[in-house]
Coordinates of C-alpha atoms and ligand atoms in Angstrom, one line a residue:
M1 CA 50.5 -27.6 -10.3
P2 CA 47.6 -25.6 -11.9
G3 CA 46.2 -22.9 -9.6
P4 CA 42.8 -23.2 -7.9
V5 CA 39.4 -22.2 -9.5
L6 CA 38.6 -18.7 -8.2
I7 CA 34.8 -18.4 -7.5
P8 CA 33.6 -14.9 -6.8
I9 CA 30.2 -14.9 -5.2
L10 CA 28.3 -11.5 -5.2
G11 CA 26.1 -10.2 -2.4
D12 CA 22.9 -11.3 -4.1
Q13 CA 24.2 -14.8 -4.9
L14 CA 24.0 -16.3 -1.4
T15 CA 22.6 -19.7 -2.6
R16 CA 24.1 -23.0 -1.5
T17 CA 23.3 -24.6 -4.9
L18 CA 24.7 -21.6 -7.0
A19 CA 25.9 -22.7 -10.3
S20 CA 29.6 -21.5 -9.9
P21 CA 30.7 -23.8 -6.9
R22 CA 28.4 -26.6 -8.2
G23 CA 30.6 -29.5 -9.4
Q24 CA 33.8 -28.0 -8.1
T25 CA 36.1 -29.8 -5.6
K26 CA 36.5 -28.0 -2.3
D27 CA 40.3 -28.5 -2.2
N28 CA 40.9 -26.9 -5.6
S29 CA 38.6 -23.9 -5.2
V30 CA 38.7 -20.5 -3.5
I31 CA 35.5 -18.7 -3.0
L32 CA 35.9 -14.9 -3.1
M33 CA 33.4 -12.7 -1.3
M34 CA 33.9 -8.9 -1.3
E35 CA 32.4 -6.0 0.7
V36 CA 33.2 -3.1 -1.7
W37 CA 32.7 0.6 -1.4
D38 CA 31.4 1.0 -5.0
E39 CA 28.5 -1.3 -4.4
A40 CA 27.6 0.3 -1.1
T41 CA 27.7 3.8 -2.5
Y42 CA 26.8 3.8 -6.3
V43 CA 23.6 5.0 -4.8
R44 CA 23.3 5.8 -1.1
H45 CA 21.3 2.7 -0.1
H46 CA 19.1 2.7 3.0
K47 CA 21.2 1.7 6.0
Q48 CA 19.2 -1.5 6.6
K49 CA 19.8 -2.6 3.0
I50 CA 23.7 -2.4 3.4
A51 CA 23.5 -4.0 6.9
L52 CA 21.3 -6.8 5.5
I53 CA 23.6 -7.6 2.6
F54 CA 26.8 -7.5 4.6
S55 CA 25.3 -9.5 7.4
A56 CA 23.9 -12.1 5.1
M57 CA 27.3 -12.2 3.2
R58 CA 29.2 -12.8 6.5
H59 CA 26.8 -15.5 7.7
F60 CA 26.9 -17.2 4.2
A61 CA 30.8 -17.2 4.3
A62 CA 30.7 -18.8 7.7
E63 CA 28.4 -21.5 6.5
L64 CA 30.5 -22.2 3.5
R65 CA 33.7 -22.5 5.7
D66 CA 31.7 -24.8 8.0
A67 CA 30.9 -26.9 5.0
G68 CA 34.6 -27.2 4.2
W69 CA 35.1 -24.5 1.5
R70 CA 38.0 -22.2 1.4
V71 CA 36.6 -18.7 1.6
D72 CA 38.6 -15.6 1.0
Y73 CA 36.4 -12.8 2.5
V74 CA 37.4 -9.2 2.1
E75 CA 35.8 -6.9 4.6
L76 CA 34.9 -3.3 3.9
D77 CA 37.5 -2.0 6.3
D78 CA 40.4 -4.0 5.0
P79 CA 43.0 -1.3 4.4
E80 CA 44.0 -2.9 1.1
N81 CA 40.3 -3.1 -0.2
A82 CA 40.3 -1.9 -3.8
G83 CA 36.7 -0.7 -3.5
S84 CA 35.3 -2.5 -6.5
F85 CA 34.4 -6.0 -7.7
T86 CA 37.0 -5.8 -10.6
G87 CA 39.7 -4.4 -8.3
E88 CA 39.1 -7.1 -5.7
V89 CA 39.1 -9.9 -8.3
A90 CA 42.4 -8.5 -9.5
R91 CA 43.9 -8.6 -6.0
A92 CA 42.6 -12.2 -5.6
V93 CA 44.1 -13.2 -8.9
E94 CA 47.5 -12.0 -7.5
R95 CA 47.0 -13.8 -4.2
H96 CA 45.8 -17.1 -5.6
D97 CA 47.1 -17.3 -9.2
P98 CA 44.0 -19.2 -10.3
E99 CA 43.8 -21.5 -13.3
K100 CA 40.4 -20.0 -13.9
I101 CA 37.7 -17.7 -12.7
R102 CA 34.2 -19.2 -12.5
V103 CA 31.4 -16.8 -11.8
V104 CA 27.6 -16.5 -12.1
E105 CA 26.4 -13.6 -14.3
A106 CA 25.5 -10.4 -12.4
G107 CA 21.9 -9.4 -11.6
E108 CA 22.5 -5.8 -12.8
W109 CA 23.5 -4.4 -16.1
R110 CA 26.1 -2.1 -14.5
V111 CA 27.9 -5.0 -12.8
Q112 CA 27.6 -7.3 -15.8
A113 CA 29.2 -4.6 -18.0
A114 CA 32.3 -4.7 -15.7
M115 CA 32.3 -8.5 -15.5
D116 CA 32.3 -8.7 -19.3
E117 CA 35.7 -7.1 -19.3
W118 CA 37.2 -9.7 -17.0
P119 CA 38.3 -12.1 -19.8
D120 CA 40.5 -9.2 -21.2
K121 CA 41.7 -8.0 -17.9
F122 CA 42.8 -11.2 -16.3
P123 CA 45.5 -13.7 -17.3
C124 CA 43.4 -16.8 -16.8
E125 CA 40.2 -18.2 -18.3
V126 CA 37.0 -16.6 -17.2
E127 CA 33.8 -18.6 -17.3
I128 CA 30.6 -16.6 -16.8
L129 CA 27.6 -19.0 -16.0
P130 CA 23.9 -18.3 -16.5
D131 CA 22.0 -17.6 -13.2
D132 CA 19.8 -20.7 -13.1
R133 CA 18.1 -19.6 -10.0
F134 CA 15.4 -18.1 -12.3
S135 CA 13.0 -20.4 -14.1
A136 CA 13.5 -18.6 -17.4
S137 CA 16.9 -17.7 -18.7
K138 CA 17.5 -14.4 -20.5
A139 CA 17.6 -16.4 -23.8
D140 CA 14.2 -18.0 -22.9
F141 CA 12.7 -14.5 -22.5
A142 CA 14.2 -13.3 -25.7
D143 CA 12.8 -16.4 -27.6
W144 CA 9.4 -15.8 -26.1
A145 CA 9.4 -12.1 -26.9
E146 CA 10.6 -12.6 -30.5
G147 CA 8.0 -11.7 -33.0
R148 CA 5.3 -10.7 -30.4
K149 CA 3.7 -7.4 -31.1
Q150 CA 3.0 -6.9 -27.4
L151 CA 4.7 -8.4 -24.4
R152 CA 2.3 -9.2 -21.7
M153 CA 3.1 -10.8 -18.3
E154 CA 0.0 -13.0 -18.4
Y155 CA 1.1 -15.2 -21.3
F156 CA 4.7 -15.5 -20.1
Y157 CA 3.4 -16.5 -16.7
R158 CA 1.1 -19.2 -18.2
D159 CA 4.0 -20.7 -20.2
L160 CA 6.2 -20.8 -17.1
R161 CA 3.5 -22.3 -15.0
E162 CA 3.0 -25.1 -17.5
R163 CA 6.7 -25.6 -17.8
A164 CA 7.1 -25.8 -14.0
D165 CA 3.9 -27.9 -13.7
L166 CA 2.6 -25.4 -11.0
L167 CA -1.1 -25.4 -10.2
M168 CA -1.8 -27.6 -13.3
D169 CA -4.2 -30.6 -13.6
G170 CA -3.8 -32.8 -16.7
G171 CA -2.3 -29.9 -18.8
K172 CA -5.0 -27.5 -17.7
P173 CA -4.9 -24.9 -15.0
V174 CA -6.3 -26.1 -11.7
D175 CA -10.1 -25.3 -11.5
G176 CA -10.0 -24.2 -15.1
Q177 CA -8.7 -20.7 -14.3
W178 CA -5.3 -19.1 -14.9
N179 CA -6.1 -15.9 -13.2
L180 CA -8.0 -15.2 -10.0
D181 CA -7.2 -11.5 -9.7
A182 CA -10.8 -10.6 -9.6
D183 CA -11.1 -12.3 -6.2
N184 CA -8.0 -10.5 -4.9
R185 CA -9.1 -6.9 -4.6
K186 CA -10.8 -6.7 -1.3
P187 CA -10.6 -3.5 0.7
P188 CA -9.5 -3.9 4.3
K189 CA -12.0 -4.8 7.0
E190 CA -12.5 -2.4 9.9
G191 CA -9.9 -3.2 12.6
M192 CA -8.1 -5.8 10.4
S193 CA -4.8 -6.9 11.6
A194 CA -2.7 -9.8 10.4
P195 CA -0.6 -12.2 12.6
P196 CA 2.8 -10.6 13.1
R197 CA 5.7 -12.1 11.2
P198 CA 8.7 -13.5 13.1
L199 CA 11.3 -10.9 13.9
F200 CA 15.0 -11.9 13.9
E201 CA 17.0 -10.3 16.7
P202 CA 20.5 -9.2 15.4
D203 CA 23.2 -11.7 16.5
E204 CA 26.8 -10.7 17.0
I205 CA 27.7 -10.7 13.3
T206 CA 24.7 -8.5 12.5
R207 CA 25.4 -6.2 15.5
D208 CA 29.0 -5.7 14.2
V209 CA 27.7 -4.9 10.8
I210 CA 25.1 -2.5 12.1
E211 CA 27.9 -0.7 14.0
L212 CA 30.0 -0.5 10.8
V213 CA 27.1 0.8 8.8
E214 CA 26.3 3.5 11.4
D215 CA 29.9 4.5 11.4
R216 CA 30.5 4.5 7.6
F217 CA 27.1 5.2 6.2
G218 CA 25.4 7.0 9.1
D219 CA 24.1 9.8 6.9
H220 CA 22.4 7.5 4.4
F221 CA 18.6 7.4 4.4
G222 CA 16.6 5.3 6.9
S223 CA 16.9 4.0 10.3
L224 CA 18.5 0.8 11.7
D225 CA 16.5 0.7 14.9
K226 CA 14.1 -1.9 13.6
F227 CA 16.5 -4.2 11.8
N228 CA 14.9 -7.6 12.0
W229 CA 15.4 -9.2 8.6
P230 CA 16.3 -12.9 8.2
V231 CA 20.0 -13.0 7.5
T232 CA 20.6 -16.8 7.0
R233 CA 18.8 -19.4 5.0
D234 CA 17.5 -21.0 8.2
E235 CA 16.0 -17.7 9.4
A236 CA 14.5 -17.1 5.9
E237 CA 12.9 -20.6 6.0
M238 CA 11.4 -19.8 9.4
A239 CA 9.9 -16.6 7.9
A240 CA 8.5 -18.6 5.1
D241 CA 7.1 -21.3 7.4
A242 CA 5.3 -18.6 9.4
F243 CA 3.9 -17.0 6.2
F244 CA 2.5 -20.3 4.9
A245 CA 1.1 -21.3 8.2
E246 CA -0.4 -18.0 9.2
R247 CA -0.8 -15.5 6.4
L248 CA -1.0 -17.2 3.0
E249 CA -4.7 -18.0 3.4
K250 CA -5.6 -14.3 3.4
F251 CA -2.7 -13.2 1.1
G252 CA -5.0 -13.1 -2.0
P253 CA -8.1 -11.2 -1.0
Y254 CA -6.1 -8.5 0.9
Q255 CA -3.2 -8.1 -1.5
D256 CA -4.3 -4.6 -2.5
A257 CA -5.4 -3.5 1.0
M258 CA -3.7 -0.8 3.0
V259 CA -4.1 0.0 6.7
A260 CA -2.3 2.9 8.4
G261 CA 0.4 1.8 10.7
Q262 CA 0.2 -1.9 9.6
D263 CA 3.3 -2.4 7.5
Q264 CA 3.0 -6.1 6.6
L265 CA -0.6 -7.2 6.5
Y266 CA -0.8 -10.6 4.8
H267 CA 2.2 -10.1 2.6
S268 CA 5.0 -12.6 2.8
M269 CA 7.9 -10.2 3.5
L270 CA 10.1 -12.7 1.7
S271 CA 11.5 -10.5 -1.1
T272 CA 14.7 -9.6 0.7
S273 CA 15.5 -13.3 1.2
I274 CA 14.5 -14.4 -2.3
N275 CA 16.6 -11.7 -3.9
L276 CA 19.6 -12.5 -1.8
G277 CA 19.4 -16.1 -2.8
L278 CA 18.4 -17.4 0.7
L279 CA 15.1 -18.8 -0.5
D280 CA 14.4 -20.7 -3.7
P281 CA 11.5 -19.0 -5.5
L282 CA 10.3 -22.2 -7.3
D283 CA 10.3 -24.1 -4.0
L284 CA 8.2 -21.4 -2.4
C285 CA 5.7 -21.7 -5.2
Q286 CA 5.6 -25.5 -4.8
R287 CA 5.0 -25.1 -1.1
A288 CA 2.2 -22.6 -1.7
E289 CA 0.6 -25.1 -4.1
Q290 CA 0.9 -27.9 -1.5
S291 CA -1.0 -25.6 1.0
Y292 CA -3.8 -25.5 -1.6
R293 CA -3.7 -29.2 -2.3
D294 CA -3.8 -29.9 1.5
G295 CA -6.9 -27.6 1.8
K296 CA -5.0 -25.1 4.0
A297 CA -5.2 -22.1 1.7
P298 CA -7.8 -21.1 -1.0
L299 CA -6.8 -21.1 -4.7
N300 CA -7.1 -17.4 -5.1
S301 CA -4.4 -16.8 -2.5
V302 CA -2.2 -19.5 -3.7
E303 CA -2.5 -18.4 -7.4
G304 CA -2.0 -14.8 -6.4
F305 CA 1.3 -15.7 -4.6
V306 CA 2.6 -18.0 -7.5
R307 CA 1.6 -15.2 -10.0
Q308 CA 3.8 -12.7 -8.1
I309 CA 6.8 -15.0 -8.2
I310 CA 6.7 -17.1 -11.4
G311 CA 4.7 -14.4 -13.1
W312 CA 5.9 -10.9 -12.1
R313 CA 9.3 -11.6 -10.7
E314 CA 10.4 -13.7 -13.7
Y315 CA 8.7 -11.4 -16.2
V316 CA 10.4 -8.2 -14.9
R317 CA 13.8 -9.9 -14.9
G318 CA 13.3 -10.9 -18.5
F319 CA 11.9 -7.5 -19.4
Y320 CA 14.9 -5.8 -17.8
W321 CA 17.5 -7.6 -19.8
H322 CA 15.5 -7.4 -22.9
H323 CA 15.2 -3.6 -22.7
M324 CA 18.4 -2.5 -21.2
P325 CA 20.3 -0.2 -21.4
G326 CA 17.5 1.9 -22.9
L327 CA 15.0 1.3 -20.1
A328 CA 17.2 3.4 -17.7
E329 CA 16.7 6.5 -19.9
A330 CA 13.1 5.8 -21.1
N331 CA 10.8 8.8 -20.6
E332 CA 7.8 8.5 -22.8
L333 CA 5.8 11.1 -21.1
G334 CA 8.7 13.6 -21.0
A335 CA 8.5 13.9 -17.2
E336 CA 11.0 16.4 -15.9
R337 CA 9.8 17.5 -12.5
P338 CA 12.3 16.9 -9.6
L339 CA 11.4 14.3 -6.9
P340 CA 9.8 16.2 -3.9
E341 CA 11.9 16.6 -0.8
F342 CA 9.1 14.9 1.2
Y343 CA 9.9 11.5 -0.4
W344 CA 13.0 11.6 1.8
T345 CA 11.7 13.4 4.9
G346 CA 8.1 12.0 5.0
E347 CA 7.0 15.5 5.8
T348 CA 3.7 15.8 4.0
D349 CA 0.2 16.3 5.1
M350 CA -1.0 13.7 2.6
A351 CA -1.7 10.9 5.1
C352 CA -1.3 8.0 2.6
L353 CA 2.1 9.2 1.4
A354 CA 3.3 10.0 4.9
D355 CA 2.5 6.5 6.2
C356 CA 4.2 4.8 3.2
I357 CA 7.3 6.9 3.6
R358 CA 7.3 6.3 7.3
S359 CA 7.3 2.5 6.7
T360 CA 10.0 2.9 4.1
R361 CA 12.2 4.7 6.5
E362 CA 11.6 2.4 9.4
N363 CA 11.6 -0.9 7.7
A364 CA 13.3 -0.4 4.3
H365 CA 10.0 -1.9 3.0
A366 CA 6.6 -0.9 1.9
H367 CA 4.2 -3.4 0.4
H368 CA 3.3 -3.7 -3.3
I369 CA 0.2 -1.6 -3.4
Q370 CA 1.8 1.2 -1.3
R371 CA 4.8 1.2 -3.8
L372 CA 2.4 1.1 -6.8
M373 CA -0.7 3.0 -6.1
V374 CA 0.4 5.6 -3.5
L375 CA 4.1 6.3 -3.9
G376 CA 4.3 5.4 -7.6
N377 CA 0.9 6.9 -8.5
F378 CA 1.8 10.3 -7.1
C379 CA 5.1 10.3 -9.1
L380 CA 3.2 9.4 -12.3
L381 CA 0.5 12.0 -11.8
A382 CA 2.9 14.7 -10.8
G383 CA 5.3 14.0 -13.8
I384 CA 8.4 13.3 -11.7
D385 CA 11.6 12.6 -13.7
P386 CA 11.8 8.7 -14.0
R387 CA 15.5 8.7 -13.3
Q388 CA 15.0 10.4 -10.0
V389 CA 12.1 8.1 -9.1
A390 CA 14.2 5.0 -10.0
E391 CA 17.1 6.2 -7.9
W392 CA 14.7 6.7 -4.9
Y393 CA 13.3 3.2 -5.2
L394 CA 16.8 1.7 -5.5
V395 CA 18.0 3.5 -2.4
V396 CA 15.1 3.0 -0.1
Y397 CA 14.1 -0.7 -0.3
A398 CA 16.1 -3.6 1.2
D399 CA 15.0 -5.8 -1.6
A400 CA 15.9 -3.4 -4.4
Y401 CA 18.3 -4.4 -7.2
E402 CA 18.0 -2.7 -10.5
W403 CA 16.8 -5.8 -12.4
V404 CA 13.6 -5.8 -10.4
E405 CA 13.3 -2.3 -9.3
L406 CA 13.7 -0.5 -12.7
P407 CA 11.0 -2.3 -14.7
N408 CA 8.6 -1.8 -11.8
V409 CA 9.4 1.9 -11.7
A410 CA 10.0 2.9 -15.3
A411 CA 7.5 0.6 -16.9
M412 CA 4.9 -0.3 -14.3
I413 CA 4.4 2.9 -12.4
L414 CA 5.5 5.6 -14.7
Y415 CA 4.7 4.4 -18.2
A416 CA 8.1 5.7 -19.2
D417 CA 8.5 2.7 -21.6
G418 CA 5.4 3.8 -23.5
G419 CA 3.4 0.8 -22.7
K420 CA 5.7 -2.1 -23.4
L421 CA 5.0 -3.6 -20.0
A422 CA 1.6 -2.2 -19.0
S423 CA -1.3 -1.6 -21.4
K424 CA -2.1 1.7 -19.7
P425 CA -0.7 4.0 -17.1
Y426 CA -1.8 2.9 -13.5
A427 CA -3.2 6.4 -12.8
A428 CA -5.7 6.7 -10.0
S429 CA -7.5 9.5 -8.1
G430 CA -8.0 9.7 -4.4
N431 CA -11.1 7.5 -4.7
Y432 CA -9.0 4.4 -5.3
I433 CA -6.8 5.0 -2.2
N434 CA -9.9 5.8 -0.1
K435 CA -11.6 2.5 -1.3
M436 CA -8.5 0.3 -0.6
S437 CA -7.3 1.9 2.7
D438 CA -8.2 3.7 5.9
Y439 CA -5.8 6.5 5.1
C440 CA -8.3 9.2 4.2
S441 CA -10.1 9.2 7.5
G442 CA -6.9 10.5 9.1
C443 CA -6.0 13.0 6.4
T444 CA -6.4 16.8 6.2
Y445 CA -7.7 16.4 2.6
S446 CA -10.9 15.0 1.5
P447 CA -11.0 12.3 -1.2
S448 CA -14.5 13.3 -2.1
K449 CA -13.6 17.0 -2.7
K450 CA -12.6 17.3 -6.3
S451 CA -10.7 20.6 -6.5
G452 CA -10.0 23.7 -4.5
E453 CA -9.0 24.0 -0.9
G454 CA -9.1 20.7 1.0
A455 CA -9.4 18.6 -2.1
C456 CA -7.4 15.4 -2.1
P457 CA -4.4 16.3 -4.4
F458 CA -4.7 13.0 -6.3
N459 CA -8.0 14.3 -7.7
P460 CA -6.9 17.3 -9.6
L461 CA -3.6 15.7 -10.5
Y462 CA -5.4 12.8 -12.1
W463 CA -7.1 15.1 -14.5
H464 CA -4.0 17.1 -15.0
I465 CA -2.0 14.2 -16.3
M466 CA -4.9 13.1 -18.5
D467 CA -5.2 16.5 -20.0
R468 CA -1.5 17.1 -20.5
H469 CA -1.0 13.8 -22.2
R470 CA -4.3 13.6 -24.2
G471 CA -2.3 13.3 -27.5
K472 CA -0.6 10.2 -26.3
L473 CA -3.3 8.5 -24.2
E474 CA -6.6 9.2 -26.0
S475 CA -6.0 6.5 -28.6
N476 CA -5.4 3.9 -26.0
P477 CA -8.6 1.8 -25.9
R478 CA -8.2 1.2 -22.1
I479 CA -8.1 4.9 -21.3
G480 CA -9.7 6.7 -24.2
R481 CA -13.1 6.7 -22.9
I482 CA -12.3 8.8 -19.9
Y483 CA -11.9 11.7 -22.3
A484 CA -15.6 11.6 -22.9
T485 CA -16.2 12.2 -19.2
W486 CA -13.7 15.1 -19.3
D487 CA -15.3 16.7 -22.3
R488 CA -18.7 16.4 -20.7
M489 CA -17.6 18.5 -17.7
D490 CA -18.3 22.2 -18.0
A491 CA -15.3 24.4 -18.8
D492 CA -15.3 26.0 -15.3
K493 CA -15.1 22.6 -13.6
R494 CA -12.3 21.5 -15.9
Q495 CA -10.4 24.8 -15.3
A496 CA -10.9 24.3 -11.5
Y497 CA -9.2 20.9 -11.7
L498 CA -6.3 22.2 -13.7
D499 CA -5.8 25.3 -11.5
S500 CA -5.9 23.1 -8.3
A501 CA -3.3 20.7 -9.8
E502 CA -1.0 23.6 -10.7
E503 CA -1.2 24.8 -7.1
V504 CA -0.3 21.3 -5.9
L505 CA 2.6 21.1 -8.3
D506 CA 3.9 24.6 -7.6
A507 CA 4.0 23.8 -3.9
L508 CA 6.2 20.8 -4.3
E509 CA 9.7 21.4 -2.9
P510 CA 12.4 19.7 -4.9
A511 CA 14.6 17.2 -3.0
R512 CA 17.9 18.7 -2.0
A513 CA 20.9 17.2 -3.7
G514 CA 22.7 14.4 -2.0
W515 CA 20.0 12.1 -0.8
A516 CA 20.5 9.5 -3.5
R517 CA 24.1 10.1 -4.5
K518 CA 26.9 11.9 -2.9
P519 CA 27.1 15.4 -4.2
E520 CA 30.1 16.0 -6.5
G521 CA 33.2 17.6 -5.0
Ligands
FAD1 P1 4.5 -10.3 -1.5 O1 3.4 -9.4 -1.7 O2 4.4 -11.3 -0.4 O3 4.8 -11.1 -2.9 C1 5.5 -12.3 -2.9 C2 6.7 -12.2 -3.8 O4 6.4 -11.9 -5.2 C3 7.7 -11.0 -3.4 O5 8.5 -11.4 -2.3 C4 8.4 -10.8 -4.7 O6 9.5 -11.7 -4.8 C5 7.5 -11.1 -5.8 N1 6.9 -10.0 -6.4 C6 5.6 -9.4 -6.1 N2 5.4 -8.4 -6.9 C7 6.4 -8.2 -7.7 C8 6.8 -7.4 -8.8 N3 5.9 -6.4 -9.2 N4 8.0 -7.5 -9.4 C9 8.8 -8.5 -9.0 N5 8.5 -9.4 -8.0 C10 7.4 -9.2 -7.4 N6 10.4 -6.1 -5.6 C11 11.6 -6.4 -5.3 O7 11.9 -7.5 -4.9 N7 12.6 -5.4 -5.4 C12 12.4 -4.1 -5.8 O8 13.3 -3.3 -5.9 C13 11.0 -3.8 -6.1 N8 10.7 -2.5 -6.5 C14 9.4 -2.2 -6.8 C15 9.1 -0.9 -7.2 C16 7.8 -0.6 -7.5 C17 7.5 0.8 -8.0 C18 6.8 -1.5 -7.4 C19 5.4 -1.2 -7.8 C20 7.1 -2.8 -6.9 C21 8.4 -3.2 -6.6 N9 8.7 -4.5 -6.2 C22 10.0 -4.8 -6.0 C23 7.7 -5.6 -6.2 C24 7.0 -5.7 -4.8 O9 6.5 -4.5 -4.4 C25 7.9 -6.3 -3.8 O10 8.4 -7.5 -4.3 C26 7.0 -6.7 -2.6 O11 6.4 -5.6 -2.0 C27 7.9 -7.3 -1.5 O12 7.3 -7.7 -0.3 P2 6.7 -9.2 0.0 O13 7.9 -10.1 -0.1 O14 5.9 -9.1 1.2 O15 5.9 -9.5 -1.3
DLZ2 C1 23.8 -3.9 -2.9 C2 25.1 -4.4 -2.5 C3 25.9 -3.7 -1.5 C4 25.3 -2.5 -0.8 N1 27.2 -4.1 -1.2 C5 27.7 -5.2 -1.8 C6 29.0 -5.5 -1.5 O1 29.8 -4.9 -0.8 N2 29.5 -6.7 -2.0 C7 28.7 -7.5 -2.9 O2 29.2 -8.5 -3.3 N3 27.4 -7.1 -3.2 C8 26.9 -6.0 -2.7 N4 25.7 -5.6 -3.0 C9 24.9 -6.4 -4.0 C10 25.4 -6.1 -5.4 O3 25.2 -4.8 -5.8 C11 24.8 -7.1 -6.3 O4 25.4 -8.4 -6.2 C12 24.8 -6.6 -7.7 O5 23.9 -5.7 -7.9 C13 24.5 -7.7 -8.7 O6 24.7 -7.3 -10.0
SF4_3 FE1 -4.2 10.3 0.4 FE2 -6.0 11.9 -0.7 FE3 -6.7 10.0 1.1 FE4 -5.3 12.2 1.9 S1 -7.4 12.2 1.0 S2 -5.0 10.1 2.4 S3 -4.0 12.5 0.1 S4 -5.8 9.7 -0.9

């Protein structure tokens, strides 16, 4: 009798229609799921992130069993646990003597490198399948990128939208427009507050996991107090229903708005569920389109949402695989400054950063514009080492996996890739944050003060980065003209900016070792 097919399912592959069990018979398959120490600690993830993944894995295993699958589930505290995917697959091979291992490719380079060694390590056939939960395969992206001088999300997005027939009418974009970004940059209205999203009370499985995480990872960053993420597909669908019914309508216009203390606004809060595999991204886009066709949401909101998923999400995944492993080391601007300690403690008198870090600690989440234009912008302007920034983002967000986090960090916020993803660095002064948020009214600094005491630190830092990278940035047509403004300032004013920026930079206390990775020894 040939042995069974062994089907390892990783923590971000919690999809009922996953390619690896598809087409297999339940009585000749063993599904293997593994809570392993290496994954929980290769960086010291936010406690909510570990709890979310373990809880979602345990719920998914229970659903598979209910559906008649044989599931071999290895818990973290199993005394025999080998601590790594490869070690656990090796033990499962001993237990089950499979005819073959059938697995979906990993989301991250690091894990795929280990998986690529399995055919040589194990005595049976190993079949590694493409992850077809993405609209574009890695090969699709490589074909699209080939021969192009510049890779730009917009054109990739348009191709995928046509292919998926999303928001298309007779081969043309609905209403004749591909891009409605210009309608999607409204500042927050005074007193604006969005309908709250559904919160999911931890059930017994989640409570057990929370206890495990407090016990084993209690000194990791973040708090578990407000754990309320969807941990099953049904819960994730409820979260999506509420978004479509109550928040999609205003998603577009207020996409870039920030309000102190309001951590969700009109965002979907679905990234954790999409990335775990609980929600199908294409289905979400089709549902958004249906809301438009039914007259329940305006085109700018729906196109904005579809653009984030079929556009940015697909694009950064293709970009990651196209540019790895080099992307992890990219540092075009030679940024070497250590990450400030306040990114971990939240102790800063810059009100915008303090609020974004508070939300990050409490929720393992901050919305896009907080990640990009507050947290990311500061790191860019201050010249923080991209590797330290990338580790921070990978640790602190419950939706963070390297394939989506790294392109956003290295390429989108830090320009460390030298402009392969974005045509210019997203650098902004305090004026932008003041326009798009209510943060500045509660801050000790003034966004209208340009330099010296009380000036918003983003103002002098903006000119400092422009001055220190003039050689690289001046020839960029999207940035070059600001140097005319700089040159027109009198020398004293320029010097005041530079001195002020130096003071801000000198006052930054470097993060102590051990937040992101366990110190050696
Ligand atoms: P919404 O605003 O409701 O957007 C809808 C969906 O679009 C999201 O759920 C997400 O799946 C997708 N999306 C939106 N923007 C992006 C983007 N830039 N890249 C990829 N997908 C996108 N997203 C992650 O899922 N994991 C990460 O680790 C991550 N790291 C980021 C780091 C930085 C520096 C920046 C600027 C962005 C990062 N993002 C990341 C993208 C984005 O900020 C989050 O997807 C979003 O905040 C999640 O909240 P939401 O579900 O409410 O998103
Ligand atoms: C992030 C994570 C964590 C914390 N723990 C596990 C785990 O114990 N078991 C597991 O299967 N997956 C975990 N994950 C998600 C993996 O890191 C993710 O599947 C890979 O990054 C994909 O390449
Ligand atoms: Fe942030 Fe500057 Fe506004 Fe303070 S003044 S909240 S530091 S942008």
